[in-house]
Short mmCIF file of N, CA, C and O in Angstrom, two decimals:
data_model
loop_
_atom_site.label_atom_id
_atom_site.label_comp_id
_atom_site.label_asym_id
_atom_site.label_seq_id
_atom_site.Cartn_x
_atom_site.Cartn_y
_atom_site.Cartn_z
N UNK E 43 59.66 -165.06 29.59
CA UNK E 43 58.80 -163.90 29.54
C UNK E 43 58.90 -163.13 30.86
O UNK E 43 58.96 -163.47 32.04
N UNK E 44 58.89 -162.19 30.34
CA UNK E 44 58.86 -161.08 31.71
C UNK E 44 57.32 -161.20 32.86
O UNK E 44 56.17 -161.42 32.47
N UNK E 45 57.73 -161.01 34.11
CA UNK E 45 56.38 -161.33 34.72
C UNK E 45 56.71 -159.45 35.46
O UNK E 45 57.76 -158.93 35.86
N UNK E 46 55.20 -158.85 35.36
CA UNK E 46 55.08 -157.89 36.14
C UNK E 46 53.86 -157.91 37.65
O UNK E 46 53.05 -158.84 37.61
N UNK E 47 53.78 -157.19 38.57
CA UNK E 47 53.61 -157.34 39.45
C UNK E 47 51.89 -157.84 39.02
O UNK E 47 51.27 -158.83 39.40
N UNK E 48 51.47 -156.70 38.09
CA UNK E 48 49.64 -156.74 37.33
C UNK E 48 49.54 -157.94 37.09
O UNK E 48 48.51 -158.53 37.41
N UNK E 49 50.88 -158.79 36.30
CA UNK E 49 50.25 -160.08 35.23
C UNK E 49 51.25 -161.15 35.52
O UNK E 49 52.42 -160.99 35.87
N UNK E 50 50.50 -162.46 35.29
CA UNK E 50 50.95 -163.30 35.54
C UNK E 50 50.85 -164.48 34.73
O UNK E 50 49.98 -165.26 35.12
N UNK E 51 51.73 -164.98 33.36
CA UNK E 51 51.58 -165.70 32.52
C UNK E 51 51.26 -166.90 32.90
O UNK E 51 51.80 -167.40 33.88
N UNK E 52 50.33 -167.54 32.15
CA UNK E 52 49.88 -168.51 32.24
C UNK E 52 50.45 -169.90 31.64
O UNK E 52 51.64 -169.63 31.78
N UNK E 53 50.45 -171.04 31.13
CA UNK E 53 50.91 -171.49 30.03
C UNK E 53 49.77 -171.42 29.15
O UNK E 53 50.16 -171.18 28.01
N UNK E 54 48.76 -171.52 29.20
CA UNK E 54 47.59 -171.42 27.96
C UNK E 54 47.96 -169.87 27.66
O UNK E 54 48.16 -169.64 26.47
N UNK E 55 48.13 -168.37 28.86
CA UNK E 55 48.41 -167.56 28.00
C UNK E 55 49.22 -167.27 26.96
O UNK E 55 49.13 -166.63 25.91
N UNK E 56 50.40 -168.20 27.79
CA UNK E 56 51.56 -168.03 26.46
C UNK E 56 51.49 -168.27 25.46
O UNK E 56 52.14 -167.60 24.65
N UNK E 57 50.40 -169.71 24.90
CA UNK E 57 50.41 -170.86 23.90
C UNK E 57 49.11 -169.51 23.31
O UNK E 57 49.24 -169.47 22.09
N UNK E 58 48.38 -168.84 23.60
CA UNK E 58 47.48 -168.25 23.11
C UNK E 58 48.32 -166.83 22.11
O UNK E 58 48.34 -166.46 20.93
N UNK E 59 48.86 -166.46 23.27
CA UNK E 59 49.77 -165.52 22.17
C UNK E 59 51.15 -165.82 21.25
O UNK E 59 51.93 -165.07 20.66
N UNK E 60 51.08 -167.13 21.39
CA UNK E 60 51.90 -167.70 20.03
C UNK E 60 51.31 -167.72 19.18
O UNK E 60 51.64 -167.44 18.03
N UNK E 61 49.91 -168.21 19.71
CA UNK E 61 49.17 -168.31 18.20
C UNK E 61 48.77 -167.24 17.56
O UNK E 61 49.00 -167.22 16.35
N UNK E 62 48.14 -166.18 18.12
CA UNK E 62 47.99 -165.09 17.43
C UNK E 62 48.85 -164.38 17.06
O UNK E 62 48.49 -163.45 16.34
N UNK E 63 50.32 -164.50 17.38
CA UNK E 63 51.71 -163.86 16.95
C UNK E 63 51.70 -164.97 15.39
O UNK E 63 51.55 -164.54 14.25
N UNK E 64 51.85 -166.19 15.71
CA UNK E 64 51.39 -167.11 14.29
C UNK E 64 50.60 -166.50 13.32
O UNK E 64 51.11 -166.40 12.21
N UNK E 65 49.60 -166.11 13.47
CA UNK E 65 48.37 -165.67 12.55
C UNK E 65 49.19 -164.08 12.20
O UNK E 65 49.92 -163.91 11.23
N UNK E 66 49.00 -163.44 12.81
CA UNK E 66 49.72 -162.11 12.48
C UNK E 66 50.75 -161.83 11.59
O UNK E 66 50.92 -160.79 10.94
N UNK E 67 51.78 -163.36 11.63
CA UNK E 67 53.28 -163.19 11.35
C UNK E 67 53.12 -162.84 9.60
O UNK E 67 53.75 -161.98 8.99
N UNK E 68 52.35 -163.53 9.17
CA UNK E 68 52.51 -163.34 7.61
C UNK E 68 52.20 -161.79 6.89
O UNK E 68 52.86 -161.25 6.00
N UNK E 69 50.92 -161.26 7.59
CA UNK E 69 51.00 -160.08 7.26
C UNK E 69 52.20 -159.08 7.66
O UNK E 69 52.35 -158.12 6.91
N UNK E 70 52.91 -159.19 8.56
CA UNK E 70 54.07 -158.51 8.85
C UNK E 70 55.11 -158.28 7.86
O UNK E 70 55.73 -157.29 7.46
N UNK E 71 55.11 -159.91 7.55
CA UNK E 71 56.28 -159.85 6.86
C UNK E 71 55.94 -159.36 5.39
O UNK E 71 56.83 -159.08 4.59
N UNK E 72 54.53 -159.27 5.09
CA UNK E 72 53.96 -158.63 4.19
C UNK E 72 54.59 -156.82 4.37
O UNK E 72 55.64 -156.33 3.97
N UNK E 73 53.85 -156.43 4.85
CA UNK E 73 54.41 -154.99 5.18
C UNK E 73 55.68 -154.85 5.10
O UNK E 73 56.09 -153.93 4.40
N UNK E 74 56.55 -155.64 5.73
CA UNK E 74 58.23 -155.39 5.68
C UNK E 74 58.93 -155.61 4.20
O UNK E 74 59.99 -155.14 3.77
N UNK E 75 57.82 -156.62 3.45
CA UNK E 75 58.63 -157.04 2.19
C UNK E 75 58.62 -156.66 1.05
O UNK E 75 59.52 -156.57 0.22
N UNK E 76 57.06 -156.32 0.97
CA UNK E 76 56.03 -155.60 0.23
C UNK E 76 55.84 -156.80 -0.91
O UNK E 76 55.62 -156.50 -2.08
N UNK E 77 55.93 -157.99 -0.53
CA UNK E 77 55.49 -159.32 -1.18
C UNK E 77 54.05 -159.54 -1.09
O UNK E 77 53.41 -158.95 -0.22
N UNK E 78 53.58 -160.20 -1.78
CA UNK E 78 52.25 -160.43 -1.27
C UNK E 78 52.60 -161.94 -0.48
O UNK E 78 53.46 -162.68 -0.97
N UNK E 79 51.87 -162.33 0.77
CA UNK E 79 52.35 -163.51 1.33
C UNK E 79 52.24 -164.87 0.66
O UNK E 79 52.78 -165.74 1.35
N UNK E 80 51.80 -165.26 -0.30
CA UNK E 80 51.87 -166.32 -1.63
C UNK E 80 53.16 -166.22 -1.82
O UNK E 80 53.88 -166.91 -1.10
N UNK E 81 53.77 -165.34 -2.84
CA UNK E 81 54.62 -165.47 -3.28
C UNK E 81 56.11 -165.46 -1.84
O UNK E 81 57.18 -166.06 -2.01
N UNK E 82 55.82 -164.75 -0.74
CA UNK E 82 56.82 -165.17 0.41
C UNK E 82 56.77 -166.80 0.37
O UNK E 82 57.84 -167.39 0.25
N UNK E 83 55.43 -167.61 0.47
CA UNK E 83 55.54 -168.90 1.12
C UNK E 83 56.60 -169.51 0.05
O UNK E 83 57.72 -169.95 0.31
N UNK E 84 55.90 -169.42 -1.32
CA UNK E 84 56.28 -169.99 -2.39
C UNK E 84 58.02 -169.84 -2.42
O UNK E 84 58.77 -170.82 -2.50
N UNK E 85 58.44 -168.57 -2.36
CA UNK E 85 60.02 -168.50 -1.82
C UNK E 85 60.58 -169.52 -1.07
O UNK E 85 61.52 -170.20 -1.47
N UNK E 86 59.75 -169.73 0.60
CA UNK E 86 60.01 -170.29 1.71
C UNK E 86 60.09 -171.84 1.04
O UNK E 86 60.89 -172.64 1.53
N UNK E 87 59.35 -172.21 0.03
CA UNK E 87 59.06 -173.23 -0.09
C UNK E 87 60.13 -173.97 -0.95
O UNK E 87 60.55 -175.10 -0.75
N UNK E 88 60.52 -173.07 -2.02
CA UNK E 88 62.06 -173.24 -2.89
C UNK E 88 63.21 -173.07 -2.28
O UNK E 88 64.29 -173.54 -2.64
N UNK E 89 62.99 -172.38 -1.33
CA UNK E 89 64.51 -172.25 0.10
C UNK E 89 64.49 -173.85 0.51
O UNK E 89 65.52 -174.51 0.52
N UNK E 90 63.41 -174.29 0.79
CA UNK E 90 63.45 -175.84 1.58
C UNK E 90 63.44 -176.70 0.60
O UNK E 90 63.57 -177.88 0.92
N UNK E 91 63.31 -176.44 -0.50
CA UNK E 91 63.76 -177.72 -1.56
C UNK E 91 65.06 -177.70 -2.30
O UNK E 91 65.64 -178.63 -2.86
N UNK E 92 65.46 -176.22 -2.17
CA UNK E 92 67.27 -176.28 -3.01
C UNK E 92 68.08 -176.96 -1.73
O UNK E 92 69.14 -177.58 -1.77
N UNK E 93 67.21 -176.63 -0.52
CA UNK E 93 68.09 -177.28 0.66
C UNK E 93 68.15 -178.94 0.40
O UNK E 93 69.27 -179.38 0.16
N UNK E 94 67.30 -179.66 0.43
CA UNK E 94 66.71 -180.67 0.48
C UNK E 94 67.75 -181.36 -1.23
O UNK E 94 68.22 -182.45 -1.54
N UNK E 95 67.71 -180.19 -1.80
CA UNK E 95 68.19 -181.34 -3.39
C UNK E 95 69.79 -181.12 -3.05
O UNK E 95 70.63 -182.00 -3.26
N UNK E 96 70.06 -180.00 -2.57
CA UNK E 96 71.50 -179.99 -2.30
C UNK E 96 71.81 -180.54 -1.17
O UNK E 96 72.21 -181.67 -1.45
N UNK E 97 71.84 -180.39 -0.15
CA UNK E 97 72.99 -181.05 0.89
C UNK E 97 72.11 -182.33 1.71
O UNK E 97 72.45 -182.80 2.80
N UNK E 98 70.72 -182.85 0.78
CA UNK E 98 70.71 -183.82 1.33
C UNK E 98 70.28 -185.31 0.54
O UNK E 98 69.83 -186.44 0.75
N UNK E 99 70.84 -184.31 -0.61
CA UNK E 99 71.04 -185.51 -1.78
C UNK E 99 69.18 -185.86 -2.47
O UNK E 99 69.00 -186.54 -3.49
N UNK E 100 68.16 -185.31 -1.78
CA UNK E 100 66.87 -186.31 -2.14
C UNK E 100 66.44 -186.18 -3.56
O UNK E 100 66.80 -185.17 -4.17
N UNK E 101 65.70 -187.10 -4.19
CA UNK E 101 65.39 -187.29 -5.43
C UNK E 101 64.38 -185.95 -5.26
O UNK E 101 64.01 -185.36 -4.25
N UNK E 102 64.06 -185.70 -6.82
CA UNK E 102 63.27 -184.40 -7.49
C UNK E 102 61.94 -185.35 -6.69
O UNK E 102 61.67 -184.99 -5.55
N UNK E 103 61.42 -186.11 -7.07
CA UNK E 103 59.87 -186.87 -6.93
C UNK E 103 59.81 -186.75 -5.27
O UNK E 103 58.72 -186.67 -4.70
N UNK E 104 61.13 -186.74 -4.51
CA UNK E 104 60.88 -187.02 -3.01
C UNK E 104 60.57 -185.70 -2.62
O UNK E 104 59.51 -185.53 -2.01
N UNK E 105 61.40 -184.62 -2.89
CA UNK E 105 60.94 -183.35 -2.34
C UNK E 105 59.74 -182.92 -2.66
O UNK E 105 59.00 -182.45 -1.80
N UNK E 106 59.34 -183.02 -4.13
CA UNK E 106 57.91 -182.20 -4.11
C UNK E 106 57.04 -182.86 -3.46
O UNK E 106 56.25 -182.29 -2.72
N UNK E 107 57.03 -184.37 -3.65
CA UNK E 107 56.18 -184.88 -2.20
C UNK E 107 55.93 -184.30 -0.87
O UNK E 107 54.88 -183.87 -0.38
N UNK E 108 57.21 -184.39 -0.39
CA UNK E 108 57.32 -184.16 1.00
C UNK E 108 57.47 -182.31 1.26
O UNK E 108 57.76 -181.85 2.36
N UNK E 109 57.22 -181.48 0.11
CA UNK E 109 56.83 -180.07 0.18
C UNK E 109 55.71 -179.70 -0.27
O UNK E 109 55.54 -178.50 -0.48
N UNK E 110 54.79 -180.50 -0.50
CA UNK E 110 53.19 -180.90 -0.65
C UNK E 110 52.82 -180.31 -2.11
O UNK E 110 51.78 -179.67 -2.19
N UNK E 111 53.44 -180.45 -3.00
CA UNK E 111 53.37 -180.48 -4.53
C UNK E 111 52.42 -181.83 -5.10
O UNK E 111 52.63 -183.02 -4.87
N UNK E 112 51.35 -181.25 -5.87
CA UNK E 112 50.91 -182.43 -6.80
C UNK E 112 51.25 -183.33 -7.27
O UNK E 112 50.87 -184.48 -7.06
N UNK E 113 52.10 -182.92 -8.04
CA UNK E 113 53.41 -184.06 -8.28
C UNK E 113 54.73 -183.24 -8.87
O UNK E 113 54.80 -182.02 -8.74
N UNK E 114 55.70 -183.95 -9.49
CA UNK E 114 56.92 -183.69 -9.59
C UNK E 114 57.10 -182.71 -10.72
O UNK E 114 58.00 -181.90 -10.90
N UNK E 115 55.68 -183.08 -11.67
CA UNK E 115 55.76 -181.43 -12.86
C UNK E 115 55.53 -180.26 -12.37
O UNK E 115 56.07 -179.19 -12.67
N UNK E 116 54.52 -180.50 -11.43
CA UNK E 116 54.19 -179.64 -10.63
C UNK E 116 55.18 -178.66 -10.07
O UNK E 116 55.31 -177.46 -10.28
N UNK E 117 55.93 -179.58 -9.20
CA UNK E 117 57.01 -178.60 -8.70
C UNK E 117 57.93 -178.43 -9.41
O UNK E 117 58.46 -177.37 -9.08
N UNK E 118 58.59 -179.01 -10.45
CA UNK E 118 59.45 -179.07 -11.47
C UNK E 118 59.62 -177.17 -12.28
O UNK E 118 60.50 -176.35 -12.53
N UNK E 119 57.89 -177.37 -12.40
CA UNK E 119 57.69 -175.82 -12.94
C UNK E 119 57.48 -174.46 -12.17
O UNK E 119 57.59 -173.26 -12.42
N UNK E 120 57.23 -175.03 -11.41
CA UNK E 120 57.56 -173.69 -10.22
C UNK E 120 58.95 -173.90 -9.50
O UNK E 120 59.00 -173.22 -8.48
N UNK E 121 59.96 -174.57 -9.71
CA UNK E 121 60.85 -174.40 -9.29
C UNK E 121 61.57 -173.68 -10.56
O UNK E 121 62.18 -172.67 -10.18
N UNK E 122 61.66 -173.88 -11.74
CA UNK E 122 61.85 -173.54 -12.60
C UNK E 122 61.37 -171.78 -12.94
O UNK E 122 61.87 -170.75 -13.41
N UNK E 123 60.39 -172.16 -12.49
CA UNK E 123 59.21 -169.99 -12.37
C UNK E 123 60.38 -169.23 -11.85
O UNK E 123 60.80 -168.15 -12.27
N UNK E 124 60.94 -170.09 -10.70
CA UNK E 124 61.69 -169.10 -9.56
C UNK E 124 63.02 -168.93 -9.45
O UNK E 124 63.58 -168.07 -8.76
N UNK E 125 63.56 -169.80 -10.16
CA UNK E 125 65.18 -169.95 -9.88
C UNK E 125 65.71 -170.10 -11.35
O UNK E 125 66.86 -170.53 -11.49
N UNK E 126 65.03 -169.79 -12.40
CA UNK E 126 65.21 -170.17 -13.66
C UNK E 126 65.39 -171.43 -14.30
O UNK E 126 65.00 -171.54 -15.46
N UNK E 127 66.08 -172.67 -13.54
CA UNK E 127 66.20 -173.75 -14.11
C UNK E 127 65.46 -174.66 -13.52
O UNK E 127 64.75 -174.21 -12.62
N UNK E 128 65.35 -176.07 -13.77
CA UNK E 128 65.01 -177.18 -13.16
C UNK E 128 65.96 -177.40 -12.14
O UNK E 128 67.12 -176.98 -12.07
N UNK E 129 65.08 -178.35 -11.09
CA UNK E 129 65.85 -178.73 -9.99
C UNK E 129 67.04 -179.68 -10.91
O UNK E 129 68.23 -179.62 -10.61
N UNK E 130 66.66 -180.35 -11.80
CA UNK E 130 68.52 -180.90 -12.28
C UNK E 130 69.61 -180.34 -12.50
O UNK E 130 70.76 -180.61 -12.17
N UNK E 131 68.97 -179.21 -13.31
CA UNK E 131 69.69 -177.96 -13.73
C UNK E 131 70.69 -177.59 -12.57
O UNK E 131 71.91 -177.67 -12.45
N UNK E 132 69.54 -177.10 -11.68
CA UNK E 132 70.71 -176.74 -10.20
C UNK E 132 70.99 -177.60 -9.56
O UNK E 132 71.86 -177.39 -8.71
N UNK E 133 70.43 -178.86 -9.65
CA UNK E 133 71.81 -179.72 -8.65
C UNK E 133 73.23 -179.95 -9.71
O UNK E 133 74.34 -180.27 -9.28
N UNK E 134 72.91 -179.71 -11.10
CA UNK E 134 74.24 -179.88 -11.30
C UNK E 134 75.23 -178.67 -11.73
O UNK E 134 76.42 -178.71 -12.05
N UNK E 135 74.24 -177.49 -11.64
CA UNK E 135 75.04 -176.26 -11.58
C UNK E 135 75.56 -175.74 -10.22
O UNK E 135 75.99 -174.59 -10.14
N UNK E 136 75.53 -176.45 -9.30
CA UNK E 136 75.79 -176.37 -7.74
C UNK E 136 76.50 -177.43 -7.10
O UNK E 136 76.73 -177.55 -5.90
N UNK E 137 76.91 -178.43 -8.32
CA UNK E 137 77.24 -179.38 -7.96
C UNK E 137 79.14 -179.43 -7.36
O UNK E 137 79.98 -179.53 -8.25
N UNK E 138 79.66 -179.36 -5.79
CA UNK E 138 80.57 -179.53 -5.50
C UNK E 138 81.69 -180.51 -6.17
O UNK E 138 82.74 -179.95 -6.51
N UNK E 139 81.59 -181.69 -6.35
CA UNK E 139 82.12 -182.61 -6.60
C UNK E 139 82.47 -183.07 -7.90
O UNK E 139 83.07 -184.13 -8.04
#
């Protein structure tokens, strides 16, 4: 961070305006996307599970766990809402090998 002669960062200042850059960030990306921020997370959230079923092999039941899904119908059908198929569907329509 830039220091000017007036100001002099703190580390609590810094950690203070992360956080409110944190809090802020979603509406931004609201404005830029014209998403409502639900449906951004919900994106964010199918980005980290096609990752997760593709290049790191994990079972359907492990990801929606560990992407804080109810359970595996749960995410089964909203993965399905968003990408058209089931996560089987696309691991084996993506499937390299």
């Amino acid at each position: 961070m830039a220091e000017s002669i007036d100001e002099v960062w703190t580390r609590r200042a810094v950690f203070h305006w992360i956080f409110k850059l944190g809090e802020k960030l979603p509406q931004d990306i609201h404005r830029l996307r014209e998403d409502p921020p639900g449906d951004y997370r919900i994106q964010r959230r199918i980005g980290k599970a096609r990752r997760l079923l593709l290049h790191y092999g994990r079972q359907v039941k492990e990801v929606a766990l560990r992407l804080g899904y109810s359970s595996p119908a749960a995410f089964g059908a909203q993965f399905l809402a968003v990408t058209g198929m089931t996560p089987q569907q696309f691991r084996l329509h993506h499937d390299i090998g």
